[in-house]
Short mmCIF file of C-alpha atoms in Angstrom, two decimals:
data_model
loop_
_atom_site.label_atom_id
_atom_site.label_comp_id
_atom_site.label_asym_id
_atom_site.label_seq_id
_atom_site.Cartn_x
_atom_site.Cartn_y
_atom_site.Cartn_z
CA MET A 1 -60.45 -6.46 -13.34
CA SER A 2 -58.54 -7.59 -9.58
CA PRO A 3 -56.47 -4.36 -8.34
CA GLY A 4 -52.33 -6.06 -9.01
CA GLY A 5 -49.36 -5.18 -7.49
CA GLY A 6 -49.65 -4.81 -3.74
CA SER A 7 -46.40 -5.32 -1.87
CA PRO A 8 -45.54 -6.41 1.95
CA LYS A 9 -45.37 -2.79 3.65
CA THR A 10 -49.45 -2.13 1.71
CA LYS A 11 -50.86 -5.87 2.31
CA ARG A 12 -53.72 -5.40 4.99
CA GLY A 13 -53.59 -8.31 6.99
CA ILE A 14 -56.78 -11.32 7.06
CA LEU A 15 -58.21 -9.80 10.65
CA GLU A 16 -58.32 -6.45 8.85
CA ARG A 17 -60.06 -7.53 5.94
CA LEU A 18 -62.60 -10.07 7.38
CA ASP A 19 -63.19 -6.86 10.58
CA ALA A 20 -63.42 -4.59 7.62
CA GLY A 21 -66.74 -6.86 6.01
CA GLU A 22 -64.89 -7.84 3.49
CA VAL A 23 -64.73 -11.08 1.01
CA VAL A 24 -61.56 -13.08 1.25
CA ILE A 25 -61.79 -16.13 -1.65
CA GLY A 26 -59.42 -18.91 -0.48
CA ASP A 27 -57.75 -20.82 -3.12
CA GLY A 28 -58.42 -24.58 -4.33
CA GLY A 29 -57.16 -28.25 -3.75
CA PHE A 30 -53.68 -29.34 -4.41
CA VAL A 31 -53.07 -32.94 -3.59
CA ILE A 32 -55.83 -34.16 -6.05
CA ALA A 33 -54.81 -31.49 -8.60
CA LEU A 34 -51.34 -32.35 -8.89
CA GLU A 35 -51.98 -36.21 -8.59
CA LYS A 36 -53.28 -36.01 -11.65
CA ARG A 37 -50.97 -33.50 -13.31
CA GLY A 38 -48.78 -36.42 -12.44
CA TYR A 39 -47.25 -34.60 -9.03
CA VAL A 40 -48.09 -36.29 -5.95
CA LYS A 41 -48.78 -39.92 -5.49
CA ALA A 42 -52.38 -40.79 -4.27
CA GLY A 43 -52.80 -42.83 -0.86
CA PRO A 44 -49.96 -40.67 1.06
CA TRP A 45 -50.86 -37.73 -0.51
CA THR A 46 -47.51 -35.65 0.77
CA PRO A 47 -46.17 -32.38 -0.35
CA GLU A 48 -42.85 -33.16 -1.67
CA ALA A 49 -43.56 -31.84 -5.13
CA ALA A 50 -42.68 -28.34 -3.41
CA VAL A 51 -38.94 -29.81 -3.31
CA GLU A 52 -39.10 -32.09 -6.54
CA HIS A 53 -41.14 -30.24 -8.94
CA PRO A 54 -41.63 -26.60 -7.46
CA GLU A 55 -42.49 -25.47 -10.89
CA ALA A 56 -45.94 -27.30 -10.46
CA VAL A 57 -46.65 -25.71 -7.59
CA SER A 58 -45.59 -22.66 -8.85
CA GLN A 59 -47.93 -22.63 -11.26
CA LEU A 60 -51.09 -23.78 -9.66
CA HIS A 61 -50.41 -21.21 -6.72
CA ARG A 62 -50.33 -18.85 -9.87
CA GLU A 63 -53.65 -19.65 -11.55
CA PHE A 64 -55.56 -20.01 -8.28
CA LEU A 65 -54.07 -15.95 -7.58
CA ARG A 66 -55.15 -15.48 -11.56
CA ALA A 67 -58.52 -16.78 -10.88
CA GLY A 68 -59.00 -14.37 -7.85
CA SER A 69 -57.64 -16.08 -4.22
CA ASN A 70 -56.77 -13.42 -1.49
CA VAL A 71 -55.23 -16.25 -0.17
CA LEU A 72 -51.98 -18.39 -0.80
CA GLN A 73 -52.12 -21.64 1.39
CA THR A 74 -48.44 -23.06 1.68
CA PHE A 75 -48.81 -26.46 0.36
CA THR A 76 -47.61 -28.27 3.48
CA PHE A 77 -51.01 -30.43 3.45
CA TYR A 78 -49.73 -33.46 5.47
CA ALA A 79 -46.17 -32.06 5.82
CA SER A 80 -45.63 -33.39 9.48
CA GLU A 81 -42.70 -35.18 9.74
CA ASP A 82 -44.05 -37.89 10.65
CA LYS A 83 -46.59 -38.20 7.83
CA LEU A 84 -43.56 -37.98 5.47
CA GLU A 85 -41.72 -40.81 6.91
CA ASN A 86 -45.96 -43.37 7.46
CA ARG A 87 -45.92 -46.31 5.75
CA GLY A 88 -42.43 -46.62 4.29
CA ASN A 89 -42.79 -42.96 2.69
CA TYR A 90 -39.21 -41.69 1.77
CA VAL A 91 -39.84 -38.57 2.03
CA ALA A 92 -39.06 -37.70 5.41
CA ALA A 93 -35.46 -39.47 4.93
CA LYS A 94 -34.33 -38.09 2.15
CA PHE A 95 -35.31 -34.57 1.97
CA SER A 96 -36.80 -33.45 5.47
CA GLY A 97 -40.24 -31.96 7.28
CA GLN A 98 -38.01 -28.78 7.68
CA LYS A 99 -37.18 -28.42 3.55
CA VAL A 100 -40.65 -29.52 2.33
CA ASN A 101 -42.04 -27.31 4.37
CA GLU A 102 -39.65 -24.14 3.83
CA ALA A 103 -39.69 -25.28 0.27
CA ALA A 104 -43.52 -24.68 0.38
CA CYS A 105 -43.56 -21.30 2.15
CA ASP A 106 -40.65 -20.20 -0.21
CA ILE A 107 -43.01 -21.30 -3.83
CA ALA A 108 -46.17 -19.74 -1.96
CA LYS A 109 -44.59 -16.48 -1.19
CA GLU A 110 -43.04 -15.71 -3.95
CA VAL A 111 -46.35 -15.89 -5.97
CA ALA A 112 -48.18 -13.86 -3.36
CA GLU A 113 -46.13 -10.68 -4.53
CA GLU A 114 -47.28 -11.23 -7.88
CA GLY A 115 -50.95 -9.89 -6.39
CA ASP A 116 -53.05 -8.44 -3.31
CA ALA A 117 -52.45 -12.31 -1.69
CA LEU A 118 -52.09 -13.17 1.84
CA VAL A 119 -49.94 -16.31 2.42
CA ALA A 120 -51.09 -19.06 5.41
CA GLY A 121 -48.90 -21.89 7.53
CA GLY A 122 -50.98 -24.47 7.12
CA VAL A 123 -50.98 -27.71 9.36
CA SER A 124 -52.91 -30.85 9.24
CA GLN A 125 -54.35 -34.02 11.21
CA THR A 126 -51.64 -36.48 11.99
CA PRO A 127 -51.06 -40.11 12.07
CA SER A 128 -49.27 -39.46 15.78
CA TYR A 129 -52.64 -38.35 17.27
CA LEU A 130 -54.34 -41.55 14.88
CA SER A 131 -51.67 -43.51 16.54
CA GLY A 132 -52.98 -42.85 20.64
CA LYS A 133 -50.28 -40.42 21.07
CA ASP A 134 -50.11 -37.81 24.02
CA GLU A 135 -51.39 -34.07 23.64
CA ALA A 136 -47.30 -33.37 24.36
CA ASP A 137 -46.51 -35.61 21.55
CA VAL A 138 -49.07 -34.43 18.53
CA LYS A 139 -47.74 -30.58 20.03
CA THR A 140 -44.14 -31.30 19.48
CA ILE A 141 -45.21 -32.87 15.92
CA PHE A 142 -47.36 -29.30 14.81
CA ARG A 143 -44.52 -27.11 16.82
CA LYS A 144 -41.85 -28.61 14.12
CA GLN A 145 -44.24 -26.99 10.87
CA LEU A 146 -44.63 -23.77 13.11
CA GLU A 147 -41.22 -23.18 13.80
CA VAL A 148 -40.83 -23.32 9.72
CA PHE A 149 -43.31 -20.61 9.50
CA LYS A 150 -42.38 -18.05 11.81
CA LYS A 151 -38.80 -18.24 9.95
CA LYS A 152 -40.67 -17.91 6.69
CA ASN A 153 -42.79 -14.97 8.13
CA VAL A 154 -46.45 -16.50 6.42
CA ASP A 155 -49.31 -13.96 7.32
CA PHE A 156 -51.56 -16.07 8.84
CA LEU A 157 -51.93 -19.95 10.12
CA ILE A 158 -54.53 -22.34 9.38
CA ALA A 159 -55.24 -25.54 11.54
CA GLU A 160 -57.57 -27.97 8.57
CA TYR A 161 -58.17 -30.85 7.92
CA PHE A 162 -59.31 -32.31 11.47
CA GLU A 163 -61.53 -35.25 11.93
CA HIS A 164 -61.87 -34.70 15.59
CA VAL A 165 -61.49 -31.39 17.24
CA GLU A 166 -59.53 -32.27 20.43
CA GLU A 167 -56.71 -32.64 18.21
CA ALA A 168 -57.79 -29.41 16.18
CA VAL A 169 -57.71 -27.61 19.55
CA TRP A 170 -54.32 -29.10 20.23
CA ALA A 171 -53.21 -27.36 16.93
CA VAL A 172 -54.97 -23.87 17.43
CA GLU A 173 -52.96 -23.98 21.19
CA THR A 174 -49.56 -24.47 19.68
CA LEU A 175 -50.19 -22.03 16.22
CA LYS A 176 -51.48 -19.61 18.29
CA GLU A 177 -47.57 -19.25 19.87
CA SER A 178 -46.66 -17.50 17.27
CA GLY A 179 -48.58 -14.71 18.16
CA LYS A 180 -50.44 -14.76 14.48
CA PRO A 181 -54.03 -15.19 13.70
CA VAL A 182 -55.78 -18.79 13.18
CA ALA A 183 -57.99 -20.12 11.28
CA ALA A 184 -59.32 -23.70 12.24
CA THR A 185 -61.44 -25.91 9.43
CA MET A 186 -62.73 -29.08 10.45
CA CYS A 187 -63.27 -31.89 7.88
CA ILE A 188 -66.91 -32.71 9.16
CA GLY A 189 -70.79 -33.01 8.45
CA PRO A 190 -73.70 -31.83 10.09
CA GLU A 191 -73.03 -35.06 12.39
CA GLY A 192 -69.86 -33.61 13.69
CA ASP A 193 -66.76 -34.93 14.61
CA MET A 194 -65.69 -38.59 14.77
CA HIS A 195 -66.13 -39.11 18.40
CA GLY A 196 -69.39 -37.65 18.25
CA VAL A 197 -68.78 -34.01 19.13
CA LEU A 198 -71.40 -31.80 17.61
CA PRO A 199 -70.82 -28.89 14.85
CA GLY A 200 -71.83 -25.90 17.11
CA GLU A 201 -69.60 -27.56 20.31
CA CYS A 202 -66.65 -27.87 18.10
CA ALA A 203 -66.70 -24.16 16.89
CA VAL A 204 -67.13 -23.01 20.19
CA ARG A 205 -64.08 -25.25 21.28
CA LEU A 206 -62.10 -23.92 18.53
CA VAL A 207 -63.09 -19.86 19.37
CA LYS A 208 -61.84 -20.88 23.16
CA ALA A 209 -58.75 -22.45 21.84
CA GLY A 210 -57.67 -19.22 20.38
CA ALA A 211 -58.55 -19.48 16.85
CA SER A 212 -60.24 -16.02 14.91
CA ILE A 213 -61.61 -17.95 12.24
CA VAL A 214 -63.77 -21.15 11.99
CA GLY A 215 -65.31 -23.58 9.60
CA VAL A 216 -65.52 -26.84 7.54
CA ASN A 217 -62.66 -27.97 4.57
CA CYS A 218 -62.44 -31.56 2.47
CA HIS A 219 -64.38 -34.44 2.83
CA PHE A 220 -68.50 -32.86 2.13
CA ASP A 221 -69.66 -31.06 -1.08
CA PRO A 222 -71.00 -27.36 -0.77
CA GLU A 223 -74.33 -27.59 0.71
CA THR A 224 -73.55 -29.85 3.39
CA CYS A 225 -70.58 -28.01 4.46
CA LEU A 226 -72.93 -24.43 4.54
CA LYS A 227 -75.07 -27.13 6.72
CA THR A 228 -72.37 -27.64 8.97
CA VAL A 229 -71.03 -24.01 9.07
CA LYS A 230 -74.84 -22.75 9.89
CA LEU A 231 -74.37 -25.09 12.68
CA MET A 232 -70.92 -23.68 13.91
CA LYS A 233 -72.76 -19.98 14.06
CA GLU A 234 -75.54 -21.20 15.72
CA GLY A 235 -73.25 -22.86 18.48
CA LEU A 236 -71.28 -19.72 18.54
CA GLN A 237 -74.30 -17.43 19.22
CA ALA A 238 -75.45 -19.61 21.13
CA ALA A 239 -72.41 -19.44 23.82
CA LYS A 240 -71.80 -15.77 23.17
CA LEU A 241 -68.73 -16.08 21.07
CA LYS A 242 -67.58 -14.33 18.07
CA ALA A 243 -65.40 -15.48 15.19
CA HIS A 244 -65.23 -15.31 11.73
CA LEU A 245 -66.78 -17.99 9.24
CA MET A 246 -64.83 -20.09 6.70
CA SER A 247 -65.88 -22.60 4.04
CA GLN A 248 -63.52 -24.70 1.81
CA PRO A 249 -65.53 -27.91 0.80
CA LEU A 250 -64.79 -30.71 -1.82
CA ALA A 251 -65.53 -29.93 -5.40
CA PHE A 252 -68.08 -33.74 -5.55
CA HIS A 253 -71.52 -33.84 -4.98
CA THR A 254 -71.62 -36.33 -1.76
CA PRO A 255 -75.55 -36.46 -0.83
CA ASP A 256 -74.77 -40.31 -0.48
CA CYS A 257 -71.41 -39.58 2.02
CA GLY A 258 -71.45 -41.22 5.44
CA LYS A 259 -69.97 -39.68 8.52
CA GLN A 260 -67.05 -39.73 7.39
CA GLY A 261 -66.88 -38.43 4.17
CA PHE A 262 -66.00 -38.79 0.73
CA ILE A 263 -63.42 -41.18 1.86
CA ASP A 264 -65.75 -43.80 2.71
CA LEU A 265 -67.13 -43.26 -1.36
CA PRO A 266 -66.04 -46.54 -3.50
CA GLU A 267 -65.15 -43.82 -6.05
CA PHE A 268 -62.09 -42.40 -3.76
CA PRO A 269 -59.94 -41.08 -5.21
CA PHE A 270 -59.64 -42.19 -8.81
CA ALA A 271 -63.31 -42.61 -10.05
CA LEU A 272 -64.64 -39.00 -8.73
CA GLU A 273 -64.69 -37.26 -11.94
CA PRO A 274 -68.55 -37.57 -12.57
CA ARG A 275 -69.25 -35.92 -9.23
CA ILE A 276 -67.47 -32.80 -10.44
CA LEU A 277 -69.01 -29.92 -9.85
CA SER A 278 -69.69 -27.59 -12.72
CA ARG A 279 -68.82 -23.77 -12.21
CA TRP A 280 -72.56 -22.63 -12.33
CA ASP A 281 -73.03 -25.23 -9.13
CA VAL A 282 -69.72 -22.81 -7.37
CA HIS A 283 -71.56 -19.34 -8.96
CA LYS A 284 -74.43 -21.28 -6.07
CA TYR A 285 -72.46 -22.01 -3.45
CA ALA A 286 -70.98 -18.69 -3.80
CA ARG A 287 -73.99 -17.30 -2.87
CA GLU A 288 -75.17 -19.17 -0.17
CA ALA A 289 -71.92 -19.00 2.06
CA TYR A 290 -72.29 -15.33 1.32
CA ASN A 291 -75.95 -15.28 2.68
CA LEU A 292 -75.03 -17.48 5.13
CA GLY A 293 -72.87 -15.04 6.70
CA VAL A 294 -69.36 -17.08 5.60
CA ARG A 295 -66.63 -14.40 4.62
CA TYR A 296 -63.96 -16.60 3.69
CA ILE A 297 -64.99 -18.43 1.01
CA GLY A 298 -62.80 -21.11 -1.03
CA GLY A 299 -62.27 -24.91 -1.76
CA CYS A 300 -60.42 -27.94 -1.35
CA CYS A 301 -59.95 -31.43 -2.95
CA GLY A 302 -61.46 -31.12 -6.50
CA PHE A 303 -61.13 -26.89 -6.56
CA GLU A 304 -59.55 -25.80 -9.73
CA PRO A 305 -58.66 -22.34 -10.91
CA TYR A 306 -62.35 -22.24 -12.79
CA HIS A 307 -64.45 -22.86 -10.19
CA ILE A 308 -62.18 -20.24 -7.80
CA ARG A 309 -62.88 -17.91 -10.55
CA ALA A 310 -66.84 -18.91 -10.26
CA ILE A 311 -66.79 -17.75 -6.61
CA ALA A 312 -65.03 -14.18 -8.11
CA GLU A 313 -67.65 -13.54 -10.68
CA GLU A 314 -70.44 -14.56 -8.40
CA LEU A 315 -69.07 -12.14 -5.75
CA ALA A 316 -68.15 -9.51 -8.29
CA PRO A 317 -70.52 -6.71 -7.20
CA GLU A 318 -69.97 -6.95 -3.96
CA ARG A 319 -65.87 -6.85 -4.13
CA GLY A 320 -66.14 -4.20 -6.87
CA PHE A 321 -63.86 -6.42 -9.62
CA LEU A 322 -63.41 -9.59 -11.24
CA PRO A 323 -60.21 -11.45 -11.51
CA GLN A 324 -57.70 -11.25 -13.85
CA ALA A 325 -59.17 -14.82 -15.65
CA SER A 326 -62.21 -13.23 -16.37
CA GLU A 327 -60.67 -11.42 -19.25
CA LYS A 328 -60.70 -14.58 -21.15
CA HIS A 329 -64.04 -15.51 -19.60
CA GLY A 330 -67.76 -14.25 -20.89
CA SER A 331 -69.98 -13.72 -17.76
CA TRP A 332 -72.57 -16.74 -17.85
CA GLY A 333 -70.79 -17.52 -20.64
CA ASN A 334 -71.97 -14.57 -22.56
CA GLY A 335 -68.49 -15.49 -25.12
CA LEU A 336 -70.32 -17.84 -27.07
CA SER A 337 -72.42 -15.07 -28.37
CA MET A 338 -68.94 -15.49 -30.80
CA HIS A 339 -69.40 -19.52 -31.30
CA THR A 340 -70.20 -20.52 -35.18
CA LYS A 341 -73.06 -22.68 -34.47
CA PRO A 342 -76.55 -21.04 -34.37
CA TRP A 343 -77.37 -23.46 -31.21
CA ILE A 344 -74.53 -22.61 -28.98
CA ARG A 345 -74.81 -19.24 -29.92
CA ALA A 346 -78.36 -19.70 -28.33
CA ARG A 347 -76.39 -20.89 -24.94
CA ALA A 348 -74.90 -17.37 -23.90
CA ARG A 349 -77.55 -16.74 -21.31
CA LYS A 350 -77.31 -16.73 -17.46
CA GLU A 351 -80.93 -18.40 -17.64
CA TYR A 352 -79.76 -21.53 -19.52
CA TRP A 353 -76.98 -22.17 -17.32
CA GLU A 354 -78.54 -21.60 -14.14
CA ASN A 355 -81.50 -24.56 -14.99
CA LEU A 356 -79.07 -26.91 -16.91
CA LEU A 357 -79.69 -30.20 -15.24
CA PRO A 358 -76.13 -31.95 -16.75
CA ALA A 359 -76.45 -35.98 -17.79
CA SER A 360 -73.50 -37.87 -16.66
CA GLY A 361 -73.59 -39.35 -20.07
CA ARG A 362 -73.15 -43.19 -17.94
CA PRO A 363 -76.46 -44.84 -18.65
CA TYR A 364 -75.63 -47.69 -16.50
CA CYS A 365 -73.73 -46.17 -13.73
CA PRO A 366 -76.09 -45.75 -10.60
CA SER A 367 -76.75 -42.00 -9.57
CA LEU A 368 -75.38 -42.47 -5.57
CA SER A 369 -73.65 -44.88 -4.18
CA LYS A 370 -72.99 -46.84 -1.09
CA PRO A 371 -70.55 -45.52 1.42
CA ASP A 372 -67.97 -48.57 2.89
CA GLY A 373 -69.03 -47.02 6.73
CA TRP A 374 -66.13 -49.27 8.41
CA GLY A 375 -66.41 -47.14 11.24
CA VAL A 376 -62.78 -46.84 12.32
CA THR A 377 -61.66 -43.73 14.33
CA LYS A 378 -59.00 -42.86 16.94
CA GLY A 379 -58.42 -45.73 19.32
CA ASP A 380 -59.35 -48.82 16.95
CA VAL A 381 -56.17 -50.91 16.17
CA GLU A 382 -56.48 -50.92 12.77
CA LEU A 383 -55.71 -46.95 12.82
CA MET A 384 -52.14 -47.76 14.37
CA GLN A 385 -50.02 -46.50 12.09
CA GLN A 386 -46.12 -47.46 11.45
CA LYS A 387 -42.70 -46.42 9.82
CA GLU A 388 -42.71 -49.93 7.71
CA ALA A 389 -44.96 -49.79 4.11
CA THR A 390 -48.16 -51.83 4.77
CA SER A 391 -46.69 -55.22 4.53
CA GLU A 392 -48.63 -57.91 1.75
CA ASP A 393 -50.26 -60.13 4.84
CA GLN A 394 -51.93 -56.69 6.08
CA LEU A 395 -53.56 -56.01 2.70
CA LYS A 396 -54.71 -59.38 2.76
CA GLU A 397 -56.48 -58.75 5.70
CA LEU A 398 -58.01 -55.97 4.60
CA PHE A 399 -58.89 -57.13 1.24
CA LYS A 400 -60.61 -59.95 3.71
CA LYS A 401 -62.29 -57.73 5.12
CA GLN A 402 -63.62 -55.00 2.12
CA LYS A 403 -65.32 -58.10 0.84
CA PHE A 404 -67.12 -59.44 3.68
CA LYS A 405 -68.07 -55.93 4.51
CA SER A 406 -69.44 -55.52 0.89
CA ASN A 407 -71.49 -58.77 0.96
CA THR A 408 -72.64 -57.72 4.46
CA MET A 409 -73.88 -54.20 3.46
CA PRO A 410 -78.08 -53.81 3.53
#
């Protein structure tokens, strides 16, 4: 089982581990997991649970740690001050961005001390950028979070979930002011960012900005994300640049996604369950990521602790140990040999689960969907953000547009 203990004096940094060729396992998705548990509101997807329900955030961190995570990301996704006051959100006024970010750091650091895990402070894309604010304004937003990360002395920093490489570069440049290692992941597919910058060029720009680790997270399934990481790797090689590779995809199958990923799917966010990856899908993902040369391997939305455990179990031969959570999980289902029913005992083998084609149990449902594909991105009027709650008139206009587009899609 995984080595326990570890203290701030003995823990090696993220670059020490990656430079040594070790596999670093990230954690999974927080906002969707905690929304399902009743601690996050779908829509704003902001992390005030760090203040309102710290025990829920702590427990999820602890489960990811037990499942094999080497990195615990602070629950600071969408914790920029402008996001916390966007469209009627009460969090900035009631708590402040500083308090939310500080609470998230304290929780992650406390749980990380229970194992050999590092703490990563994270920033993500901002309403300010989507609304057309300039570089100075956007960097000021990032810098407010960075001040907290420096105060709390997190181990390294992640700029994640960026649809536009321009904003991701601004984030990396800001985070580098800390002197700590910086990772950067974009929520893009093989077509590139929302302004048409291809993955290889995105990777080059991020490394030149100061990122030591680059890759993708969210918006797409493992297969699509690894295609994108491969393009990033090729872009870096062509530019003769070096960086470690990172992948944290969705735990949903998304072969029908358009350029903007799963948020365009009509099932987003409340009917995605039929698309969830099995643990065996994650075994395949972990192996393919490793074979591609990715050494920071984790997950994003939809990834639960059992998915992270699957990564740790698949790569146990390379890492030399299993996570604590494997104490209750037989390899490839071998615990089923203890089942009372003989046909279940017959499933206690790798060949069965590796070759199974799971049924959805939904005979009248399609296997694929038609993404909405509105084609809206930075610079479009509809993406201008506001402090006031979305009005009824604004919603009616969106409903009309949705109906029109639904009637005109091929």
